[in-house]
mmCIF file of C-alpha atoms and ligand atoms in Angstrom:
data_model
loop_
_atom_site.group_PDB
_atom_site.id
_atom_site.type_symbol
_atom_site.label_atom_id
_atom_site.label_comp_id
_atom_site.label_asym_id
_atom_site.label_seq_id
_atom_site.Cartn_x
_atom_site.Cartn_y
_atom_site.Cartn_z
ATOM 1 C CA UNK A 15 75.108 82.715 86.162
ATOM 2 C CA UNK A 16 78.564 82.186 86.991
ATOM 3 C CA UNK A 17 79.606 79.413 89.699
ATOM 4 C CA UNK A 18 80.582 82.666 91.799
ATOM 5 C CA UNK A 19 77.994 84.701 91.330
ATOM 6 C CA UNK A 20 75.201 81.712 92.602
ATOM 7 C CA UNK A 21 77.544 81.486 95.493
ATOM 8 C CA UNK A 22 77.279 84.802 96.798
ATOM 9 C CA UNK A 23 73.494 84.574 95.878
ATOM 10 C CA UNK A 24 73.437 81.552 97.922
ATOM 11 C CA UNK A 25 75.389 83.212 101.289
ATOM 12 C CA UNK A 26 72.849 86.365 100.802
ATOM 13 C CA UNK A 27 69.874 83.457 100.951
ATOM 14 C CA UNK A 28 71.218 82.061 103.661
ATOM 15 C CA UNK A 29 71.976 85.384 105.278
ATOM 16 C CA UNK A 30 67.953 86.262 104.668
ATOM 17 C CA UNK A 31 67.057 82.567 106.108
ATOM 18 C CA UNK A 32 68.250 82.830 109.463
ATOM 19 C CA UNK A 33 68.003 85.130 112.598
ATOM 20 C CA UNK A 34 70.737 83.678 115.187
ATOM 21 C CA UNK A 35 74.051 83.684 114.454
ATOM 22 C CA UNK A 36 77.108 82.063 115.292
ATOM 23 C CA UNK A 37 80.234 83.070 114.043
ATOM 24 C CA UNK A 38 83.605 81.104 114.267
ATOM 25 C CA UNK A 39 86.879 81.301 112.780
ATOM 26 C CA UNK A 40 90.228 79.590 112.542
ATOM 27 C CA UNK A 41 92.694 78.190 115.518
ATOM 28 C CA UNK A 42 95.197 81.209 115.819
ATOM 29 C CA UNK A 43 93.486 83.782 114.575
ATOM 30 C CA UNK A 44 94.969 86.564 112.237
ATOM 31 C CA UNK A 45 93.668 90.034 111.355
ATOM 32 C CA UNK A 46 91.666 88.582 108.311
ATOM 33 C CA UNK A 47 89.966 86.062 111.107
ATOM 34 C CA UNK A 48 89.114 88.568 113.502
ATOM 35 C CA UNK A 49 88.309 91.315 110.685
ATOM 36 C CA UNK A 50 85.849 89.344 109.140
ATOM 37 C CA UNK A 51 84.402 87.949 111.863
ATOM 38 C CA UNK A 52 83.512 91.457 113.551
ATOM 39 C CA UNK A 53 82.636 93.612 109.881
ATOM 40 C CA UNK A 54 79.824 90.386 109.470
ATOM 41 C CA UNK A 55 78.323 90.397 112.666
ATOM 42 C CA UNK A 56 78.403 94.416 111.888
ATOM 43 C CA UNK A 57 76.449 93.662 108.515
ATOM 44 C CA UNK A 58 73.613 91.205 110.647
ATOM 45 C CA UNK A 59 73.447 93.338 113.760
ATOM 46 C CA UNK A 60 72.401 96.010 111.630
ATOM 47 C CA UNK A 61 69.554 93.953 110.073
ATOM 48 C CA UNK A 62 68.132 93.050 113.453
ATOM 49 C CA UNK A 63 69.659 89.353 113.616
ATOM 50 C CA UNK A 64 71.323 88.172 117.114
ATOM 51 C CA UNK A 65 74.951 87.321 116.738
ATOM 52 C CA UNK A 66 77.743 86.097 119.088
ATOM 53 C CA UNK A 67 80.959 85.427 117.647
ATOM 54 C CA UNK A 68 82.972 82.000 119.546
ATOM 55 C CA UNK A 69 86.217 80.690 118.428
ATOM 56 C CA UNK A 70 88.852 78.204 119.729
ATOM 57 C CA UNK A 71 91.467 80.883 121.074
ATOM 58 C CA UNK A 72 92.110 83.651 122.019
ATOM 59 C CA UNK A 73 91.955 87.199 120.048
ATOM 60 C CA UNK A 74 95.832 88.418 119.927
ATOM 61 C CA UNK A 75 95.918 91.052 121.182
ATOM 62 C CA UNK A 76 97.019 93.246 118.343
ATOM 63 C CA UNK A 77 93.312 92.520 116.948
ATOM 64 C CA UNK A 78 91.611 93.427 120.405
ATOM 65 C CA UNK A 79 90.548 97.181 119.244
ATOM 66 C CA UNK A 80 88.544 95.354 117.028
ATOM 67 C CA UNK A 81 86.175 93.686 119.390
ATOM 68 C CA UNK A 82 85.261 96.400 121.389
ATOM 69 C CA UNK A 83 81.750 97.227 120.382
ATOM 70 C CA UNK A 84 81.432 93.129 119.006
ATOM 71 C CA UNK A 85 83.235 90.764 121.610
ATOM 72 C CA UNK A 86 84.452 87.847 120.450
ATOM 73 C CA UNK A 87 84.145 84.562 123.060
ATOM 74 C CA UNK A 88 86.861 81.826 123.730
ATOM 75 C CA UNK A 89 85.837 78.323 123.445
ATOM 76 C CA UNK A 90 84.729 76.736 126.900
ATOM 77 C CA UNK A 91 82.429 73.212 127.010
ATOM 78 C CA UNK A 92 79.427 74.947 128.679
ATOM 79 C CA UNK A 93 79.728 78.135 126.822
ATOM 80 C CA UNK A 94 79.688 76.560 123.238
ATOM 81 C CA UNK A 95 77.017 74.480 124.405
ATOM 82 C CA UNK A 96 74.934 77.447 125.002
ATOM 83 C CA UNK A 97 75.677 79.372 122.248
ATOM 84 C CA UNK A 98 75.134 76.122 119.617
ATOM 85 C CA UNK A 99 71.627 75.520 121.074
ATOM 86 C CA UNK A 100 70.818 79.376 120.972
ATOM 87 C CA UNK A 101 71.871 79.321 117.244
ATOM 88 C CA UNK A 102 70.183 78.757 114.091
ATOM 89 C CA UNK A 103 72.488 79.537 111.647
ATOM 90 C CA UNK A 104 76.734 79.513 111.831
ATOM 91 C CA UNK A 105 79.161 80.942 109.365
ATOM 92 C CA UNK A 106 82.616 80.010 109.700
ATOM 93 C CA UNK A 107 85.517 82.627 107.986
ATOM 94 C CA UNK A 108 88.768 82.396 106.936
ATOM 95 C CA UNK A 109 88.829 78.697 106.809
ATOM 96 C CA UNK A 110 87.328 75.772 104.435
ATOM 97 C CA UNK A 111 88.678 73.062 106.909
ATOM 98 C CA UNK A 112 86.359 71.481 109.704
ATOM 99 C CA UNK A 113 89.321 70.879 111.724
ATOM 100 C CA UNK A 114 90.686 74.434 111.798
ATOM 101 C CA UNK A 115 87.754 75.209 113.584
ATOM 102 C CA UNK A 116 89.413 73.827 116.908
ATOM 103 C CA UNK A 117 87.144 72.789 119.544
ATOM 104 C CA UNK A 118 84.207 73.935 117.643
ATOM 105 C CA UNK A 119 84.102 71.105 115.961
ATOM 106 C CA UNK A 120 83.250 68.607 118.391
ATOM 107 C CA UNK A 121 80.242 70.780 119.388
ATOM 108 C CA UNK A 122 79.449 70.792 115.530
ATOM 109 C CA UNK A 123 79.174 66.671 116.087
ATOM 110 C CA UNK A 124 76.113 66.973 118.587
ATOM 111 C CA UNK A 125 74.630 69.968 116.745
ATOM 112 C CA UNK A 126 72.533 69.977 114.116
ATOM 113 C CA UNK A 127 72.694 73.537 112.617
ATOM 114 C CA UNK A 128 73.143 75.371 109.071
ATOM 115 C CA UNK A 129 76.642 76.086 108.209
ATOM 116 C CA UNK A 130 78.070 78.655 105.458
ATOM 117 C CA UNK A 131 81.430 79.016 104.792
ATOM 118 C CA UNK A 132 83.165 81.372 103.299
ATOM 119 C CA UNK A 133 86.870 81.600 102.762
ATOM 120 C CA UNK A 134 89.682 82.351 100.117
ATOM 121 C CA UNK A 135 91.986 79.084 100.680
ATOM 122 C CA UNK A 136 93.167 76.497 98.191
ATOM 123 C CA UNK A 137 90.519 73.751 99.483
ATOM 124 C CA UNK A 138 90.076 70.084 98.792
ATOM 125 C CA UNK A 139 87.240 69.389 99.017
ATOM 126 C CA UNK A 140 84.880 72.739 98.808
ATOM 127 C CA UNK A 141 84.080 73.412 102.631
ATOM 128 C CA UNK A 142 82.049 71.549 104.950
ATOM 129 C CA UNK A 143 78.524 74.137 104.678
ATOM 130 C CA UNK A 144 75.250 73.911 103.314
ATOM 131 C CA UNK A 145 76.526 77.208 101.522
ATOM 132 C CA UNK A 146 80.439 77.048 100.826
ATOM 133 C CA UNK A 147 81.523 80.105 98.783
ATOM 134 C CA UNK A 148 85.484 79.320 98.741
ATOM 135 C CA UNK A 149 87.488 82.497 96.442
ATOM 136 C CA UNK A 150 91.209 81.511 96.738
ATOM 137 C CA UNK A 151 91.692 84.512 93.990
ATOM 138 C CA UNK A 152 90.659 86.838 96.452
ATOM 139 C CA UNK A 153 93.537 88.487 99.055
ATOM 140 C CA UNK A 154 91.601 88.009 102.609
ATOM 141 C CA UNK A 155 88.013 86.400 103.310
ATOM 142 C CA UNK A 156 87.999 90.494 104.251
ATOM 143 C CA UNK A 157 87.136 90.922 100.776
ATOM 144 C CA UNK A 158 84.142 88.439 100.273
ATOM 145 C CA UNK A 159 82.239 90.092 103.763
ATOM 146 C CA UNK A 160 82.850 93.587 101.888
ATOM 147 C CA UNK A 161 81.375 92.382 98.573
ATOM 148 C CA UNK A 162 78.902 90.953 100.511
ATOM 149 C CA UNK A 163 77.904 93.766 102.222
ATOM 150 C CA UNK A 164 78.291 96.305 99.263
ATOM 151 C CA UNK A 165 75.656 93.927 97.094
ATOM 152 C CA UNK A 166 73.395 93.817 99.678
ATOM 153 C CA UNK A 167 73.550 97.848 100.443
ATOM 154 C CA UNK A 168 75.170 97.354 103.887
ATOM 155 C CA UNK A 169 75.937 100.676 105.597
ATOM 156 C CA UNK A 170 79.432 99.699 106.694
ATOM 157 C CA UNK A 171 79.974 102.347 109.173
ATOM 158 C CA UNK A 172 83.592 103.615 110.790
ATOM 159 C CA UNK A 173 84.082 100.282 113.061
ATOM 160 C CA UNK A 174 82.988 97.601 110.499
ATOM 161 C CA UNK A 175 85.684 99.584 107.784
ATOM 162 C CA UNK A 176 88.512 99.350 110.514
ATOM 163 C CA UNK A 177 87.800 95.748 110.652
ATOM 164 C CA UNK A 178 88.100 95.024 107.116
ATOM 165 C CA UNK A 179 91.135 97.045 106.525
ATOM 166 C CA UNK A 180 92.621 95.331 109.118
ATOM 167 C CA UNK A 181 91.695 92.129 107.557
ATOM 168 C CA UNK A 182 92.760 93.267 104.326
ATOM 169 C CA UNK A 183 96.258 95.097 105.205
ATOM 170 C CA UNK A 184 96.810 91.971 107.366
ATOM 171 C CA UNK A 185 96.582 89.428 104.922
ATOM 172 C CA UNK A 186 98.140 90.652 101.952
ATOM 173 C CA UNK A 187 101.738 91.598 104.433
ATOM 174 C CA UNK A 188 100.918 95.179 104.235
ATOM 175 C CA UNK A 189 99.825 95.236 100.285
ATOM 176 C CA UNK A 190 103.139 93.831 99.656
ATOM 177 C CA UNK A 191 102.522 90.301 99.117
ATOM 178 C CA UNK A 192 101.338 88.562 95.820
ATOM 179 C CA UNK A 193 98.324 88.599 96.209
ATOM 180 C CA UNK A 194 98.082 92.044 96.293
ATOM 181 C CA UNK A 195 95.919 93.091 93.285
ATOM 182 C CA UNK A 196 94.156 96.188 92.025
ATOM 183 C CA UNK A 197 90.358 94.460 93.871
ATOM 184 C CA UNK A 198 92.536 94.885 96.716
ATOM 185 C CA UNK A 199 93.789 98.573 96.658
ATOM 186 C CA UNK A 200 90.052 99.666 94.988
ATOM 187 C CA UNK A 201 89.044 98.268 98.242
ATOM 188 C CA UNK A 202 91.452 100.105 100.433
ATOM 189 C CA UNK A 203 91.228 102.901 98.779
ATOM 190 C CA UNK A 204 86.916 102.577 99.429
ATOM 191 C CA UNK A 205 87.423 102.056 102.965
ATOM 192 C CA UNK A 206 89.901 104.671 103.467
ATOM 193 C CA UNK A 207 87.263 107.058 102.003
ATOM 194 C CA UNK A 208 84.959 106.663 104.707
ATOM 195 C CA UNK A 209 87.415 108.430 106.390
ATOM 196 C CA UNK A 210 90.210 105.831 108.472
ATOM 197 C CA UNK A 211 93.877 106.712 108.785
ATOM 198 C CA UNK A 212 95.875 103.946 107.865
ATOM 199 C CA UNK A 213 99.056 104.677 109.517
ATOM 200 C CA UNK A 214 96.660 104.841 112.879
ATOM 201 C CA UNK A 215 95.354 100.919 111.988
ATOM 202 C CA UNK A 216 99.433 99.989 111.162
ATOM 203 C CA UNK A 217 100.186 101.016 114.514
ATOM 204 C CA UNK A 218 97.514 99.729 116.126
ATOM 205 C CA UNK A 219 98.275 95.664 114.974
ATOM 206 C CA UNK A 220 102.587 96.283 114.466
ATOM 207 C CA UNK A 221 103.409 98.843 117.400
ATOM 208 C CA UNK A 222 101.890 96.721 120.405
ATOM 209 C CA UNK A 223 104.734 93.866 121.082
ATOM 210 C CA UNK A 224 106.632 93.373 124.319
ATOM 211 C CA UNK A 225 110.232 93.535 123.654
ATOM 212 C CA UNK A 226 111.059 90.368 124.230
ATOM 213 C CA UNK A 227 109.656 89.438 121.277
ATOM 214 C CA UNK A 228 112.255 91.310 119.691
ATOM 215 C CA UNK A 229 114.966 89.434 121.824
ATOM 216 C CA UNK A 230 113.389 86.588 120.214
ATOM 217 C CA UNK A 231 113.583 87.369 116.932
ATOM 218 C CA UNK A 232 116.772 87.982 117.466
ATOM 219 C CA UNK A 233 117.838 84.375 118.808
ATOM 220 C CA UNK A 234 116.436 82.942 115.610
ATOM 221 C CA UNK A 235 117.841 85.041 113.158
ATOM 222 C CA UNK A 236 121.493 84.355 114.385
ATOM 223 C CA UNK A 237 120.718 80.827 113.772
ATOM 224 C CA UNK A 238 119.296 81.717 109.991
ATOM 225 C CA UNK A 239 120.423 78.237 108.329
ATOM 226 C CA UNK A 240 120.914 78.464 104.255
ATOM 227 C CA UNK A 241 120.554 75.385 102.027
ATOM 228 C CA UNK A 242 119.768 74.298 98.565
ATOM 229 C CA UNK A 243 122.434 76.638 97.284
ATOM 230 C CA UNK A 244 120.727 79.934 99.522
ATOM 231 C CA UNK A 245 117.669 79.481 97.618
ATOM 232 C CA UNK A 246 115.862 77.867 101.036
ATOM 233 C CA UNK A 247 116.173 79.622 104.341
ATOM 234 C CA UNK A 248 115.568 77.948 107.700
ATOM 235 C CA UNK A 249 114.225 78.950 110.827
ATOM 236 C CA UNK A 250 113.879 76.874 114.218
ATOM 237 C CA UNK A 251 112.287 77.856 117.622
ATOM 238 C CA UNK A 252 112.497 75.636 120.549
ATOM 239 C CA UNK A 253 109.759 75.259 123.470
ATOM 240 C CA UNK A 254 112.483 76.619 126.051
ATOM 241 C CA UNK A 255 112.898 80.277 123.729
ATOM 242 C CA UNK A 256 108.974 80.903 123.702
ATOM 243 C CA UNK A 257 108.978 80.469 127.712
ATOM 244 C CA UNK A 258 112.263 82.686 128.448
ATOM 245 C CA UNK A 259 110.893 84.967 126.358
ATOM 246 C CA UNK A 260 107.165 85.278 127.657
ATOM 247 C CA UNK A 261 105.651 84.174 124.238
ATOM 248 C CA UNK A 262 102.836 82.313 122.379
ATOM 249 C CA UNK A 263 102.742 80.822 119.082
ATOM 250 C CA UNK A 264 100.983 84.119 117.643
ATOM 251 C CA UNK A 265 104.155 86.057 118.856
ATOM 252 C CA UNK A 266 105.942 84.531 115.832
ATOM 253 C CA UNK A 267 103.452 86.317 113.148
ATOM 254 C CA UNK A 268 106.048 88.158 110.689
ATOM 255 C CA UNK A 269 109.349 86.117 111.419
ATOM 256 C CA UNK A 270 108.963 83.928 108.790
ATOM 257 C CA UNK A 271 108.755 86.786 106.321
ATOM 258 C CA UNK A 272 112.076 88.539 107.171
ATOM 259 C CA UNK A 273 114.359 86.256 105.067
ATOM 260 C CA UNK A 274 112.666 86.817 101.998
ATOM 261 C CA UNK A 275 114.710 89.687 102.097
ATOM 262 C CA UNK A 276 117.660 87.999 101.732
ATOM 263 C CA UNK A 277 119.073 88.038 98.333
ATOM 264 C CA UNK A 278 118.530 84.407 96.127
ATOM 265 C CA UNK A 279 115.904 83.605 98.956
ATOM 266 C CA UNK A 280 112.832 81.478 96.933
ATOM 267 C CA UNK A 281 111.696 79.780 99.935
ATOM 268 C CA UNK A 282 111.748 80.048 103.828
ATOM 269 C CA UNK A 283 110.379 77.769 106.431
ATOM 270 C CA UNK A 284 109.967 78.276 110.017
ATOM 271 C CA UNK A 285 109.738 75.616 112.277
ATOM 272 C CA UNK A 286 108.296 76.959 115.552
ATOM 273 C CA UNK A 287 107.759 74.320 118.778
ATOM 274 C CA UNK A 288 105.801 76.345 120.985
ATOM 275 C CA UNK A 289 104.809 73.317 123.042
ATOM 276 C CA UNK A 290 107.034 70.138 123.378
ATOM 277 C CA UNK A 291 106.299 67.602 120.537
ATOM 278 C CA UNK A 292 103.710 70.486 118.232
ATOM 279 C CA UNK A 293 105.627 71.952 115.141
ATOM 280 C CA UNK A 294 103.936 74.706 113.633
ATOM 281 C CA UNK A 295 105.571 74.580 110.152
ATOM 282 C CA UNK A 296 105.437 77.642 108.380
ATOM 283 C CA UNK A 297 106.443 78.179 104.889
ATOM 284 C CA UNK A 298 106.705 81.261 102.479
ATOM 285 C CA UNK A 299 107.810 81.441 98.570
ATOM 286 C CA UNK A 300 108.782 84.576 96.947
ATOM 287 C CA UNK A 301 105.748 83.823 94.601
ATOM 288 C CA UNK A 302 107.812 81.526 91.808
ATOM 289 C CA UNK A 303 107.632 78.083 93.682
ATOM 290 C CA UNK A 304 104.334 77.086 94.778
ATOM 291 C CA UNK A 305 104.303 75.324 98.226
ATOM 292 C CA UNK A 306 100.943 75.127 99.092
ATOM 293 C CA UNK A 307 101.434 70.767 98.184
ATOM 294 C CA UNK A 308 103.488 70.563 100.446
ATOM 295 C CA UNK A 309 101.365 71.348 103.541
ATOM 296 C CA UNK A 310 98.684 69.915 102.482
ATOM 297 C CA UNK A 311 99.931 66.438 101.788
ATOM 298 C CA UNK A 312 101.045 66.561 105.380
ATOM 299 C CA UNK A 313 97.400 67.602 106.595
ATOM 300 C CA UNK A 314 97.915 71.420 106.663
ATOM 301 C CA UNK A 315 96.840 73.611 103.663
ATOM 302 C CA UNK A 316 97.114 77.694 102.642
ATOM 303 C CA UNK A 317 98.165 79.649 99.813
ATOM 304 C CA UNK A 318 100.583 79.059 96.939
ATOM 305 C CA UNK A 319 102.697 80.964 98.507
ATOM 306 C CA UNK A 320 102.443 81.092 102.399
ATOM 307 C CA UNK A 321 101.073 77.778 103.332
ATOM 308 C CA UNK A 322 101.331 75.959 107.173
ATOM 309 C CA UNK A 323 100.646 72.309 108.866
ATOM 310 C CA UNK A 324 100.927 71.479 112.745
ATOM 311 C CA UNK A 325 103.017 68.509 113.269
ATOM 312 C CA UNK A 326 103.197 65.846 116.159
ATOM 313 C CA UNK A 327 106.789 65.055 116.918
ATOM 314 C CA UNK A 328 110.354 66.455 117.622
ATOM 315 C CA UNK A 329 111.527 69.263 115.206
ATOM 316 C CA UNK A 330 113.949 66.918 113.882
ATOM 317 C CA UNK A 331 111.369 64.796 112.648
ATOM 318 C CA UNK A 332 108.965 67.938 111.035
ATOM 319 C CA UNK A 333 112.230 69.306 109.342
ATOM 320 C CA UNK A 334 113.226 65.683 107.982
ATOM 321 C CA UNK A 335 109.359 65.591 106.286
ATOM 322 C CA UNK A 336 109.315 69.074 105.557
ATOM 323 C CA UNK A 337 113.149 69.939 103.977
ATOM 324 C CA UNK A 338 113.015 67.453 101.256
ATOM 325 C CA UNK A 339 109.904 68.261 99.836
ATOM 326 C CA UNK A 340 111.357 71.647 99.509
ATOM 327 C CA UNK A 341 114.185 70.928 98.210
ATOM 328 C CA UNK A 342 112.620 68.408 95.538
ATOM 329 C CA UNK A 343 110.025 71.629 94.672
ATOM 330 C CA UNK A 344 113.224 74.071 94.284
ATOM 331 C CA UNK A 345 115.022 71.468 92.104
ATOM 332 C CA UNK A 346 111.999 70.483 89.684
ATOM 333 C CA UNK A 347 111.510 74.666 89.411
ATOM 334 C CA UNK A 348 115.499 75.107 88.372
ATOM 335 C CA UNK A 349 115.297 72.132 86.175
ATOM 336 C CA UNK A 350 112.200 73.944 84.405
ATOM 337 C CA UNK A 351 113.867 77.082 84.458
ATOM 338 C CA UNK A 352 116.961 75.946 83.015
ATOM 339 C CA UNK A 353 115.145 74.010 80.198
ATOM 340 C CA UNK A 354 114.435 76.449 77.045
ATOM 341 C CA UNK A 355 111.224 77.107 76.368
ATOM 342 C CA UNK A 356 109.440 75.597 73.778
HETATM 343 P P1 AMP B 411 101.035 80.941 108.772
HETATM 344 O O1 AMP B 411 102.342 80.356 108.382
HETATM 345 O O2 AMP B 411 100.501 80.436 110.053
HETATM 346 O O3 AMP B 411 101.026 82.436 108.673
HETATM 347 O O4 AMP B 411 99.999 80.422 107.693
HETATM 348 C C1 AMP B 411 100.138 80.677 106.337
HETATM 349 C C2 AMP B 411 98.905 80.228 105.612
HETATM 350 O O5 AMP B 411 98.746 78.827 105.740
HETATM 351 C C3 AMP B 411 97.638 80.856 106.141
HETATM 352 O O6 AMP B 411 96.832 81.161 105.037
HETATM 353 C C4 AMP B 411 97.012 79.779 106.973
HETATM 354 O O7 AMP B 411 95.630 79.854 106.948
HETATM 355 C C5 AMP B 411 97.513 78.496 106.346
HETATM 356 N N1 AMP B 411 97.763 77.506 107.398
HETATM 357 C C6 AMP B 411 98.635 77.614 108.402
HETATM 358 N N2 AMP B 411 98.612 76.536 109.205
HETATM 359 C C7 AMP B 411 97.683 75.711 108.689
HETATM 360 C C8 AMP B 411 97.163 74.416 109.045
HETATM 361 N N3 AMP B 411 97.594 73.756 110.130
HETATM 362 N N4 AMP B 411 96.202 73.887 108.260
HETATM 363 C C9 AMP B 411 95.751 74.548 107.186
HETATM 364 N N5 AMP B 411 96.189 75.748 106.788
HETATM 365 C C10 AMP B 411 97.141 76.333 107.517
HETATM 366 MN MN1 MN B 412 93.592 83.593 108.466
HETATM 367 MN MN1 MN B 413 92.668 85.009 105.357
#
């Protein structure tokens, strides 16, 4: 039996073990986050187990159709308190790190309770559950609830489909980014079946922004910096621009993608200060230059190729940590590149 396959048998034993859930996700949460989090407590509710899903923040509101019939609770003291000692069981998606979990982890210290986790980052070391099953081949976490629930003969009825579509389109930029395989579209392509109209879900997550988010955008772009010979492409946001403008750190989601566009462009960073003296570094490769090192030397993690670490400090100080290590990763890469192979 392959590594993989005792994995998922372990998360369906675990699944079969327990009868109240807790569901949690990462700080920030994206479409994959929220996706998963409502398709599995979808898949339990419809065996008869008691869920609640609590994270750390807030549900953007792009991802708010999601909830409807499945809330999803924001971290407060009393709150988790309650829902930890009602719990027998939690699962924690889209992350493999403890610390992503926010404020949830601090309850974790004075709880004893079972933990699975399942996620599709690059993790050192495997996740902090009894059951850990950890895919970083797979696009969104998305896809490990829906093999989940196809092995065990979930029905995955209209809401728990929009949920991981959104998780799915979400993650992989629209089916545009590398990750983007044929598991992926098989899966779309499934879930559309059951009859969802995906131009409906696009607008739902992409046509909901105030326009000053737009204004925003703006600001940044006109300040686009280009170095290491255009192949790196620089983005800054100050504290002051996400008050003027009536925005949160979520509001950013899809800036740091836009230079990729930009001819020669192997590698953009974003550094975003929402709140004086946090950095939210955010990096993206056009899939030849790993980065993924990068954050996680510096405590973050990711993907190979869209990767992100919160930093204390002035931006100054995250872009003089953060530029040279991408420079050194785009010289070693042209180096290689200009070497013959042998
Ligand atoms: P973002 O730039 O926020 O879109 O994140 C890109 C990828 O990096 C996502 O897969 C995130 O889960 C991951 N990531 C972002 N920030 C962090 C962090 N502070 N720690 C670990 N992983 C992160
Ligand atoms: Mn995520
Ligand atoms: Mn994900």
């Amino acid at each position: 039996m392959t590594q993989r396959v005792a994995a998922r048998r372990a998360v369906h034993d675990f699944v079969a073990r327990h009868q109240r859930f807790l569901l949690t996700t990462h700080l920030n949460p994206d479409g994959d986050a929220i996706g998963s989090e409502v398709a599995f407590a979808r898949w339990l509710r419809g065996m008869g187990k008691s869920v609640r899903i609590l994270n750390d923040s807030v549900t953007p509101n792009a991802f708010l159709f999601l909830t409807d019939e499945d809330p999803v609770e924001v971290y407060e003291p009393e709150l988790a308190e309650r829902r930890f000692a009602e719990a027998d069981a939690l699962v924690v998606l889209d992350t493999s790190n403890r610390q992503r979990i926010g404020r949830l982890a601090t309850a974790l210290d004075q709880h004893v309770i079972e933990i699975a986790v399942l996620d599709h980052h690059v993790s050192q070391p495997q996740g902090f559950g009894r059951v850990n099953l950890i895919d970083p081949e797979l696009a969104a976490t998305g896809e490990l609830v829906y093999d989940l629930m196809r092995e065990a003969g979930a029905t995955i009825d209209r809401r728990a489909a929009e949920a991981l579509y959104v998780a799915l389109m979400t993650d992989t930029g629209g089916f545009r980014y590398s990750n983007t395989d044929s598991h992926a579209h098989r899966m779309a392509a499934e879930l559309l079946a059951l009859g969802l109209d995906p131009q409906e879900l696009y607008a739902r997550v992409h046509s909901n922004a105030p326009a000053g988010r737009l204004r925003f955008f703006g600001e940044v772009l006109a300040k686009l910096e280009m170095r290491a010979d255009g192949q790196l492409a620089v983005l800054d946001a100050a504290p002051e621009q996400f008050q003027r403008h009536g925005l949160v750190g979520a509001d950013t989601e899809g800036l740091v993608d836009m230079p990729r566009s930009i001819a020669g462009v192997e590698l953009v960073a974003l550094f975003s200060e929402v709140e004086p003296g946090k950095v939210k570094v955010s990096l993206r490769s056009a899939g030849r230059v790993a980065i993924d090192q990068v954050c996680t030397r510096l405590g973050g993690g990711g993907h190979p190729h869209a990767a992100g670490v919160l930093l204390r400090g002035t931006r100054d100080d995250a872009r003089a940590r953060v530029l040279p290590e991408l420079e050194a990763a785009l010289a070693a890469w042209n180096g290689a590149a200009a070497r013959p192979a042998s």
